[in-house]
Amino acid sequence: MSQTSFPALLSHITIGGMTLRNRIVSTGHETHLNEQGKIGDAMIAYHEARAKGGAGLIVTEVALVHSSAVFVADPIRVDTDECIPGYSRLAKAIHQHDTGLIAQLFHPGREMLASEDGTAPVSYSASATPNERFHVMPRPMPCEMITQITAAYGDAARRMQTAGLDGVEIVGSHGYLPAQFLNPHVNKRKDDYGGSLVNRTRFIREIIEDIRRKTDPGFVVGLRLSGDELSHEGVDQSEMLDACETIAAAKQLDYFSVVAGSSATLAGSIHIAPPMFQEVGYTAPLGQCIRERTGLTTIITGRINQPQDAEKIIASGQADMCGMTRAMICDPQIGSKAKAGRTDDIRACIGCNQACIGHFHDGYPISCIQNPISGRETRLGEVPPISGKRRIMVIGGGPAGMKAAAVAAERGHDVTLFEREAQLGGQARLAQLLPHRAEFGGIITNLTRELELSGVDVRKGVAVDEALIREYTADAIILATGAIPRWPDFEGRDDAHVVDAWQVLRGQVAIGNSVVVADWRADWIGIGVAELLAQKGHSVRLAVNGYMPGQTIQMYVRDASIGRLHSLGVQTIPYMRLFGADENSVYLQHIMNNEPVICESVDTLVLCQGHIPDNTIETVVRKLGIEFHLTGDCISPRTAEEAVLEGLLAGRAV
């Protein structure tokens, strides 16, 4: 495909005083790459990789305009001039690649996720209306504080202009402070900021006015809103449309950035970074309605992972620009590849949420399970050269082996990958069989393309043994032999009908009507197998060795899954360890007091008890004395994220 394949997506657009080379946007998202609240080398390198890769516009992550806005430890703050040097360095780095740069200005209101020192801060909102997700009771903002915070937005915008940015974006999406004033269920004020729509939009309109007073005419001012908060007592689509029309009427706003959902509820929060079960571009109709009602430039964000999808949205008039944020976390070069017609070479995001927003929630810098360089540009951005071409044998064709082989071959080595199965992919082939996880198979497609581009010789259906290793005469071997299901010892294991998750997913075993899933890992396997069997009509009890199903996976994925389990009638039993089984019962222990819990009338026990490394070939290689490198589950069973990262490192080490 050529550039003409994406005439809408790759066309120029002018917003205020800013002209962009294309319609691809990296929207504001938390990276955890700031350095003590300031922008430093790591964040600059991260955003510059997307600018180099062809992004038309980059919007930086939320920056706090006021001391009352602190909602996480060590946030970026723009409430003093100390922020200007960091943003200035970022602007110079981004602008040299012909990419626009806009900063998000933020106040969470009652949406307080954490604090700076562990003590709960006082949160402020339009009214004393608590939120459901974080259980925060806010303090109503006095009028003098509203005036102060309004001015803080304007002062922050002035600082961004001084730093050389093209504009700012007011974050009113996902139920944050500006949206709390908009929402009649939250805003119960009786003064000029509550009641009528005009009053409820006053806070936003005054912020925009203050920014306009303190910045030059061409400086871009945008507003991010949820087209529908999709939450209990959230702002619905019709209310938001009326609000947008009222805000736009003043003709001081340059664009709307439209998303969905709300931070205030668990159900609404999944739309902050919608998991793979959400349809591609599902927010586009919300943006289209706002665009048609207001006539303003509109950016749409929400599961737009491929240029083909963005092209359709823009060409059809649903939006002027597309936020492709996770798509660029996964492949920063998506813009340049689309322009060059290399769409088959794009590493497509699979919406797993594990290393992007999952890292943020766990307090770690952003990355991607498929692209470990994301967030590690300063450490892994440069590929080490080879001193001489070597003959490399990679054993195992799961994500770890595929990545290792591709990286080693890309560097210039002669690489052959051996996989004993007829297909590549390892456990990813099983993961894609679970409900709402089909897109996970995209990691196999993406890595297969990397193998093709790097020229790896792939040999499938070949079981490696000592004779083959001797025959190949490798200079170095990368072992990526993976793991196998763990079957712990327990009473009655040989008497009851016991199977493991792999056997279930491969369709190798019959399953009785009444099932107990014994989930030791509390990850996507146990919760997914329980949902799969319930969908097929089985009566399912999910016994979890933790305090909830999916305890170890990203919260948006987990929470949505728990909701589906409830709808399917799955009984979840937390704090359980497997003790034993017989012909019709499963015996559990409460992990806090060892008291017995008996599940009666059980036909089948399904084990989701983790994995053990497959080290058979490692033993052989050690005996032969050949240089070798371990990667992935054969070191220690974990996830695809660690497998791909270690594969990259192994491919660079040989």
XYZ file of C-alpha atoms in Angstrom:
654
model
C 0.000 0.000 0.000
C 1.212 3.515 -0.730
C 0.557 6.862 0.892
C -2.464 7.255 -1.389
C -4.017 4.368 0.544
C -4.425 6.753 3.481
C -5.243 10.120 1.873
C -7.358 11.288 4.810
C -5.126 10.063 7.637
C -1.919 11.379 6.085
C -3.267 14.768 5.007
C -2.276 18.062 6.628
C -4.552 19.799 9.099
C -4.412 23.232 10.722
C -5.686 23.805 14.259
C -5.364 27.377 15.485
C -1.809 28.428 14.726
C -0.564 24.840 14.422
C -0.303 22.941 11.122
C 0.230 19.189 11.349
C 1.630 16.836 8.711
C -0.958 14.117 9.380
C -3.924 13.182 11.558
C -2.171 10.624 13.827
C -2.198 11.611 17.507
C -0.365 10.217 20.502
C -2.870 11.326 23.133
C -2.043 12.122 26.739
C -1.227 9.033 28.797
C 0.678 8.329 31.983
C 4.238 7.117 31.409
C 5.813 7.260 34.886
C 8.936 8.486 33.109
C 9.133 11.864 34.831
C 12.128 12.615 37.031
C 11.019 13.931 40.432
C 8.017 15.593 38.848
C 9.910 17.071 35.913
C 10.456 16.117 32.299
C 13.877 14.568 31.747
C 15.809 12.420 29.300
C 13.652 9.300 29.598
C 10.383 11.050 28.775
C 11.942 13.103 25.992
C 13.381 9.963 24.382
C 10.036 8.199 24.688
C 8.036 10.942 22.960
C 10.755 11.649 20.421
C 10.592 8.024 19.263
C 6.936 8.593 18.336
C 7.740 11.883 16.614
C 10.516 10.205 14.612
C 8.085 7.412 13.791
C 5.613 9.727 12.102
C 3.138 11.012 14.686
C 1.460 14.241 13.595
C 0.684 15.423 17.123
C 1.898 14.426 20.567
C -0.085 15.338 23.670
C 1.908 14.971 26.874
C 0.505 13.362 29.980
C -1.477 15.125 32.683
C 0.317 17.924 34.505
C -1.058 19.370 37.732
C -2.049 23.014 37.653
C -2.526 23.476 41.403
C -1.262 22.041 44.673
C -4.729 20.601 45.407
C -4.493 18.487 42.233
C -1.905 15.984 43.498
C -3.432 12.561 42.888
C -0.385 10.254 42.650
C 3.097 10.252 44.095
C 5.677 12.307 42.194
C 3.365 13.847 39.574
C 4.337 16.314 36.859
C 3.491 19.798 38.052
C 3.131 22.991 36.045
C 2.157 25.313 38.878
C 5.550 27.064 38.975
C 8.067 28.226 36.382
C 10.351 25.343 37.374
C 8.528 23.209 34.789
C 9.540 25.397 31.826
C 13.077 24.067 31.107
C 11.935 20.444 30.856
C 9.032 21.238 28.568
C 11.307 23.477 26.490
C 13.747 20.603 25.913
C 10.843 18.339 24.982
C 9.405 20.881 22.546
C 12.737 21.264 20.750
C 13.106 17.490 20.442
C 9.591 16.997 19.078
C 9.449 19.991 16.735
C 12.622 18.964 14.911
C 10.622 16.015 13.545
C 7.791 18.221 12.245
C 5.425 17.029 14.977
C 3.107 19.231 17.033
C 3.249 19.261 20.826
C 0.431 19.977 23.274
C 0.429 19.616 27.067
C -2.472 18.303 29.131
C -3.516 20.511 32.054
C -5.111 18.540 34.853
C -6.999 18.606 38.104
C -8.594 15.327 39.242
C -11.068 16.805 41.699
C -12.447 13.882 43.703
C -10.674 11.254 41.543
C -7.779 10.738 43.947
C -5.792 7.595 43.161
C -2.983 8.027 45.699
C -0.965 10.688 47.482
C 2.570 12.002 47.799
C 3.338 10.565 51.234
C 0.735 7.890 51.923
C -1.699 10.100 53.809
C -5.048 10.768 52.177
C -5.152 14.351 50.879
C -8.212 16.570 51.004
C -9.929 16.314 47.640
C -12.043 19.073 46.146
C -14.972 18.938 43.788
C -18.029 20.906 42.742
C -19.950 19.440 45.686
C -19.560 16.935 48.515
C -20.559 14.038 46.266
C -18.474 10.879 46.813
C -17.104 8.718 44.031
C -17.675 4.986 43.876
C -14.312 3.712 42.702
C -11.883 5.368 45.133
C -14.384 5.947 47.969
C -13.398 9.602 48.259
C -15.614 12.177 49.935
C -14.594 15.558 48.475
C -14.884 19.011 49.953
C -16.961 21.538 47.947
C -14.742 24.152 46.346
C -15.358 27.659 47.712
C -15.831 30.311 45.051
C -12.473 31.889 45.824
C -10.807 28.509 45.213
C -12.618 28.162 41.882
C -11.209 31.551 40.898
C -7.751 30.524 42.059
C -7.759 27.236 40.142
C -9.176 28.884 37.029
C -6.237 31.279 37.094
C -3.873 28.356 37.668
C -4.937 26.821 34.351
C -4.206 30.097 32.585
C -0.843 30.487 34.299
C 0.111 26.927 33.359
C -0.830 27.583 29.729
C 1.347 30.689 29.709
C 4.260 28.567 30.956
C 3.676 26.048 28.163
C 3.716 28.838 25.588
C 6.937 30.169 27.093
C 8.407 26.663 26.800
C 7.609 26.629 23.086
C 4.663 24.239 22.981
C 1.921 24.638 20.395
C -0.968 24.533 22.860
C -2.643 22.962 25.854
C -5.470 20.516 26.413
C -7.830 20.866 29.379
C -8.578 17.390 30.730
C -12.307 17.219 31.379
C -12.683 13.586 30.419
C -13.292 10.513 32.581
C -15.083 12.328 35.369
C -12.184 14.597 36.366
C -12.750 18.026 37.921
C -14.179 19.932 34.910
C -16.560 17.023 34.274
C -17.600 17.055 37.925
C -18.904 20.581 37.405
C -20.701 19.465 34.231
C -22.381 16.483 35.855
C -25.757 17.326 37.475
C -25.499 14.144 39.571
C -22.241 15.396 41.094
C -22.665 19.165 40.976
C -25.299 20.158 43.564
C -24.215 23.776 43.898
C -26.763 26.576 44.310
C -24.494 29.384 43.119
C -23.389 30.527 39.649
C -21.536 27.239 39.072
C -24.456 24.884 39.584
C -27.978 24.224 38.408
C -28.499 25.253 34.782
C -26.338 24.026 31.913
C -24.917 27.520 31.509
C -23.861 27.494 35.149
C -22.469 23.958 35.045
C -20.290 24.811 32.027
C -19.130 28.083 33.570
C -16.013 26.598 35.198
C -14.757 25.217 31.871
C -15.657 28.353 29.955
C -13.835 30.560 32.459
C -10.749 28.331 32.279
C -10.711 28.692 28.493
C -11.186 32.458 28.783
C -8.314 32.769 31.264
C -6.003 30.761 29.018
C -6.931 32.964 26.072
C -6.153 36.121 28.068
C -2.709 34.841 29.012
C -1.567 33.359 25.678
C -1.160 34.504 22.086
C -4.026 34.178 19.563
C -2.468 31.263 17.632
C -1.879 29.207 20.784
C -4.048 26.077 20.576
C -6.605 25.343 23.293
C -8.326 21.963 23.312
C -10.725 20.206 25.657
C -10.810 16.491 26.322
C -14.229 15.112 27.249
C -15.944 11.752 27.505
C -18.671 11.670 24.869
C -20.517 9.380 27.275
C -19.216 8.521 30.742
C -20.907 5.089 30.552
C -21.257 5.027 34.320
C -23.800 5.012 37.086
C -24.800 8.673 37.485
C -22.337 9.690 34.798
C -22.835 12.331 32.120
C -24.628 10.626 29.227
C -24.265 11.401 25.537
C -27.174 13.814 25.233
C -26.040 15.843 28.257
C -22.491 15.978 26.931
C -23.644 17.116 23.504
C -25.556 20.011 25.041
C -22.530 20.932 27.152
C -20.181 20.853 24.155
C -22.501 23.085 22.161
C -22.624 25.618 24.995
C -18.829 25.570 25.442
C -18.132 25.859 21.717
C -20.525 28.783 21.285
C -17.959 31.202 22.747
C -15.642 30.406 19.806
C -12.568 30.324 22.007
C -11.899 26.592 21.794
C -9.918 25.006 18.941
C -10.770 21.329 19.291
C -12.477 18.571 21.240
C -10.654 15.347 22.093
C -13.332 12.711 22.610
C -13.097 9.482 24.598
C -15.537 7.449 26.703
C -15.931 6.336 30.290
C -15.244 7.662 33.755
C -12.692 7.183 36.483
C -15.459 7.422 39.076
C -16.753 3.837 38.698
C -15.162 0.476 38.014
C -17.476 -0.065 35.048
C -16.643 3.334 33.580
C -12.920 3.132 34.230
C -12.293 0.284 31.782
C -12.808 2.816 28.977
C -9.755 4.788 30.103
C -7.707 2.123 28.323
C -10.335 -0.177 26.791
C -9.257 -3.845 26.737
C -9.242 -6.005 23.652
C -12.879 -7.072 23.976
C -14.011 -3.542 23.056
C -14.695 -3.033 19.363
C -12.193 -1.150 17.229
C -13.044 2.559 17.093
C -16.141 2.133 19.253
C -15.976 5.763 20.416
C -16.136 7.175 16.875
C -19.929 7.757 16.911
C -19.555 9.794 20.105
C -17.020 12.053 18.460
C -19.022 12.322 15.274
C -22.018 13.680 17.159
C -19.891 16.313 18.914
C -18.209 17.272 15.646
C -21.540 17.660 13.875
C -23.131 19.594 16.755
C -20.249 22.034 17.316
C -18.374 22.205 14.015
C -15.057 22.077 15.888
C -12.056 19.940 14.996
C -12.498 16.614 16.772
C -10.017 13.943 17.850
C -11.339 10.442 18.531
C -9.555 7.932 20.765
C -10.569 4.372 21.632
C -9.120 1.125 20.241
C -7.855 2.574 16.949
C -4.847 0.347 16.378
C -4.333 0.291 12.616
C -4.074 3.039 9.969
C -6.798 1.319 7.942
C -9.267 1.850 10.793
C -8.187 5.457 11.340
C -8.519 6.169 7.626
C -12.130 4.930 7.594
C -13.050 7.033 10.629
C -11.581 10.226 9.226
C -12.703 9.680 5.632
C -16.274 9.019 6.783
C -16.390 12.314 8.675
C -16.607 10.813 12.152
C -13.463 12.644 13.252
C -10.724 14.955 12.010
C -7.912 13.133 13.808
C -7.402 9.776 15.519
C -5.717 9.058 18.813
C -3.573 5.963 18.229
C -1.781 5.981 21.545
C -1.374 2.321 22.445
C -0.769 1.597 18.767
C 2.320 3.834 18.976
C 3.406 2.405 22.315
C 3.482 -0.935 20.504
C 4.970 0.438 17.283
C 6.253 4.038 17.367
C 6.862 3.876 13.604
C 3.236 3.304 12.663
C 3.022 6.690 10.914
C 6.133 6.279 8.799
C 5.232 2.677 7.951
C 1.755 3.734 6.835
C 3.260 6.486 4.692
C 5.703 4.030 3.097
C 2.969 1.478 2.412
C 4.478 -1.013 4.867
C 1.264 -1.838 6.691
C 2.174 -5.533 6.960
C 5.231 -4.498 8.968
C 3.232 -2.663 11.656
C 3.397 -4.338 15.046
C -0.270 -4.145 15.977
C -1.383 -3.454 19.544
C -3.464 -6.290 20.992
C -5.117 -4.271 23.768
C -3.770 -6.435 26.598
C -3.092 -3.407 28.894
C -0.408 -5.344 30.723
C 2.690 -3.180 30.365
C 1.198 0.183 29.381
C -1.472 1.250 31.842
C -0.788 -1.902 33.867
C 2.699 -0.623 34.632
C 1.302 2.773 35.621
C -1.139 1.227 38.078
C 1.714 -0.788 39.592
C 3.943 2.280 39.850
C 6.404 1.395 37.074
C 7.448 3.183 33.871
C 5.421 2.452 30.778
C 6.348 -0.279 28.313
C 4.716 -2.816 25.971
C 4.736 -6.604 26.113
C 5.449 -6.701 22.380
C 7.878 -3.781 22.270
C 10.137 -3.772 25.347
C 12.032 -0.762 23.993
C 9.001 1.449 24.746
C 9.748 3.342 27.929
C 13.336 2.052 27.851
C 14.571 4.163 24.931
C 17.534 5.561 26.832
C 18.674 2.031 27.782
C 17.597 -0.128 24.849
C 17.163 2.370 22.028
C 20.540 1.617 20.475
C 21.112 -1.845 18.974
C 24.601 -3.208 19.753
C 26.640 -3.994 16.621
C 28.089 -7.455 16.048
C 31.830 -8.029 15.917
C 31.384 -10.949 13.538
C 28.643 -13.076 12.040
C 27.838 -16.130 14.148
C 25.744 -19.243 13.714
C 22.899 -19.078 16.227
C 20.506 -21.884 17.144
C 17.230 -20.867 18.827
C 15.291 -23.709 20.423
C 11.623 -22.942 21.055
C 9.151 -20.989 18.957
C 7.097 -19.207 21.581
C 7.269 -15.422 22.053
C 10.694 -15.588 23.743
C 12.314 -17.660 21.026
C 10.666 -15.761 18.187
C 11.830 -12.411 19.538
C 15.344 -13.655 20.269
C 15.718 -15.113 16.787
C 14.404 -11.985 15.058
C 16.672 -9.658 17.029
C 19.782 -11.805 16.542
C 19.141 -12.109 12.796
C 18.374 -8.407 12.436
C 21.783 -7.677 13.926
C 23.393 -9.784 11.186
C 23.769 -13.304 12.587
C 22.867 -16.533 10.777
C 19.891 -17.721 12.832
C 17.784 -20.867 12.723
C 14.777 -21.308 14.983
C 13.571 -24.830 15.838
C 10.020 -25.451 17.067
C 8.785 -28.961 17.878
C 5.130 -28.112 17.210
C 3.666 -27.580 13.752
C 2.889 -23.948 14.611
C 4.768 -21.117 16.264
C 3.437 -19.215 19.251
C 3.782 -21.378 22.334
C 1.288 -20.520 25.066
C 0.018 -17.525 23.093
C -1.791 -20.056 20.898
C -3.711 -21.182 23.991
C -4.280 -17.667 25.315
C -6.138 -16.645 22.167
C -8.656 -19.467 22.720
C -10.034 -17.945 25.909
C -13.160 -15.742 25.814
C -12.456 -12.166 24.707
C -8.759 -12.988 24.249
C -8.701 -13.843 20.519
C -6.702 -10.706 19.748
C -3.855 -12.018 21.886
C -2.987 -14.196 18.929
C -1.816 -11.006 17.257
C 1.464 -11.341 19.129
C 2.163 -14.460 17.054
C 1.322 -12.666 13.814
C 3.549 -9.726 14.724
C 6.514 -11.841 15.796
C 6.164 -14.055 12.729
C 6.485 -10.963 10.562
C 9.591 -9.925 12.506
C 11.092 -13.346 11.765
C 10.336 -12.929 8.074
C 11.794 -9.439 7.851
C 14.989 -10.424 9.642
C 15.542 -13.549 7.529
C 15.381 -16.234 10.232
C 15.356 -19.834 9.000
C 12.309 -21.308 10.778
C 12.010 -25.081 11.116
C 8.696 -26.233 12.548
C 7.775 -29.742 13.607
C 11.363 -30.469 14.632
C 12.104 -31.854 18.096
C 15.641 -30.893 19.078
C 17.814 -33.548 20.705
C 21.518 -33.971 21.406
C 22.215 -35.370 17.948
C 20.647 -32.358 16.218
C 22.539 -29.938 18.427
C 25.831 -31.655 17.559
C 24.935 -31.673 13.865
C 24.036 -27.968 13.771
C 27.386 -26.857 15.254
C 26.120 -23.560 16.642
C 28.397 -20.826 17.899
C 25.724 -20.053 20.506
C 22.334 -21.437 21.479
C 19.338 -19.506 22.780
C 17.057 -21.719 24.844
C 13.399 -20.738 24.829
C 11.897 -24.121 25.633
C 9.072 -22.748 27.744
C 7.175 -24.542 30.471
C 4.563 -27.208 31.042
C 1.480 -27.249 33.308
C 2.186 -27.831 36.984
C 0.357 -30.739 38.580
C 0.929 -30.455 42.337
C 0.724 -33.488 44.571
C -2.559 -33.727 46.465
C -4.683 -36.482 47.917
C -6.901 -38.231 45.375
C -5.147 -36.845 42.304
C -5.228 -40.239 40.608
C -8.780 -41.116 41.654
C -10.774 -38.011 40.747
C -11.430 -36.687 37.249
C -8.608 -34.156 37.061
C -7.511 -32.222 33.971
C -5.421 -29.110 33.362
C -6.154 -25.857 31.541
C -4.055 -26.790 28.514
C -6.048 -29.983 28.005
C -9.305 -28.049 28.276
C -8.258 -25.434 25.722
C -6.938 -28.043 23.305
C -10.170 -30.023 23.538
C -8.284 -33.126 24.650
C -10.545 -34.096 27.550
C -14.205 -34.513 28.372
C -15.551 -32.143 31.018
C -18.365 -33.045 33.385
C -21.353 -30.827 34.112
C -20.173 -29.618 37.528
C -16.667 -28.164 37.528
C -14.268 -26.734 40.078
C -11.442 -24.632 38.661
C -8.547 -24.556 41.123
C -6.676 -21.344 40.334
C -3.328 -20.944 42.110
C -1.935 -18.137 39.973
C -4.980 -15.805 40.068
C -4.197 -14.664 36.535
C -5.959 -14.691 33.166
C -5.890 -18.489 32.835
C -8.144 -19.474 35.736
C -10.599 -16.630 35.211
C -10.667 -17.332 31.472
C -11.157 -21.088 31.765
C -13.997 -20.547 34.243
C -15.715 -18.164 31.815
C -15.175 -20.499 28.871
C -16.707 -23.498 30.644
C -19.613 -21.440 31.965
C -20.302 -20.221 28.433
C -20.498 -23.848 27.347
C -23.165 -24.571 29.956
C -21.136 -26.103 32.756
C -21.815 -25.262 36.388
C -18.568 -23.652 37.515
C -16.982 -22.857 40.848
C -13.739 -20.870 40.690
C -11.524 -21.416 43.746
C -8.788 -18.781 43.810
C -5.574 -18.776 45.828
C -5.900 -15.033 46.361
C -8.431 -12.434 47.386
C -10.142 -12.188 43.987
C -10.130 -13.797 40.550
C -7.629 -12.185 38.217
C -5.768 -10.631 41.145
C -2.471 -10.498 39.243
C -3.742 -9.039 35.952
C -4.492 -5.459 34.924
C -7.553 -4.117 36.735
C -9.651 -3.137 33.706
C -9.266 -6.622 32.211
C -9.905 -8.257 35.584
C -12.914 -6.174 36.573
C -14.672 -6.700 33.253
C -14.007 -10.429 33.500
C -15.417 -10.606 37.017
C -18.565 -8.889 35.771
C -18.978 -11.513 33.059
C -18.434 -14.353 35.552
C -21.215 -12.941 37.702
C -23.577 -12.773 34.722
C -22.760 -16.390 33.867
C -23.496 -17.576 37.409
C -19.935 -18.638 38.232
C -19.403 -19.012 41.965
C -16.071 -17.527 43.017
C -14.423 -18.741 46.204
C -11.433 -16.609 47.253
C -8.619 -17.426 49.715
C -8.524 -21.090 48.716
C -5.711 -23.604 48.293
C -6.222 -27.024 46.774
C -5.950 -29.861 49.299
C -7.474 -32.960 47.727
C -10.199 -34.569 45.636
C -12.179 -37.774 45.204
C -14.756 -39.096 42.743
C -17.307 -36.367 43.485
C -15.740 -33.781 45.819
C -12.922 -31.248 45.875
C -11.301 -30.410 49.183
C -9.941 -26.900 49.752
C -8.291 -25.034 52.609
C -8.815 -21.417 53.549
C -5.336 -19.910 53.188
C -5.722 -17.697 56.263
C -6.729 -20.302 58.851
C -6.403 -23.706 57.118
C -10.057 -24.474 57.772
C -11.532 -26.980 55.318
C -13.896 -25.962 52.525
C -15.593 -28.818 50.681
C -17.058 -28.537 47.194
C -19.500 -31.417 46.729
C -21.086 -32.934 43.601
C -18.054 -32.211 41.438
C -17.588 -34.040 38.141
C -14.307 -32.479 37.007
C -11.449 -30.643 38.707
C -9.581 -28.286 36.362
C -6.059 -27.377 37.438
C -4.799 -23.862 36.814
C -1.809 -24.305 39.058
C 0.869 -22.435 37.159
C 3.746 -23.977 35.240
C 7.151 -25.564 35.690
C 10.131 -24.871 33.394
C 10.994 -27.326 30.632
C 14.760 -27.663 31.140
C 15.379 -30.929 29.308
C 17.446 -29.354 26.527
C 19.270 -27.075 28.946
C 20.724 -30.158 30.616
C 21.986 -31.414 27.251
C 23.506 -28.072 26.253
C 25.278 -27.712 29.582
C 26.834 -31.144 29.099
C 28.064 -30.213 25.611
C 29.713 -27.032 26.856
C 28.245 -24.785 24.157
C 27.623 -21.080 24.860
C 23.948 -20.694 25.701
C 21.453 -18.064 26.822
C 18.167 -18.738 28.629
C 15.031 -16.740 27.956
C 11.381 -16.829 28.940
C 9.560 -19.519 30.896
C 12.433 -22.009 30.825
C 14.142 -19.664 33.296
C 11.034 -19.155 35.406
C 7.404 -19.307 34.235
C 5.947 -15.796 34.015
C 4.159 -13.931 31.206
C 4.609 -12.966 27.556
C 5.992 -9.607 28.676
C 9.039 -11.135 30.342
C 9.423 -13.635 27.493
C 9.639 -10.941 24.818
C 11.897 -8.680 26.883
C 14.292 -11.515 27.654
C 14.138 -12.646 24.039
C 15.243 -9.176 22.952
C 18.068 -9.179 25.489
C 19.202 -12.669 24.455
C 19.140 -11.692 20.799
C 21.392 -8.750 21.635
C 23.711 -10.813 23.837
C 24.889 -13.323 21.235
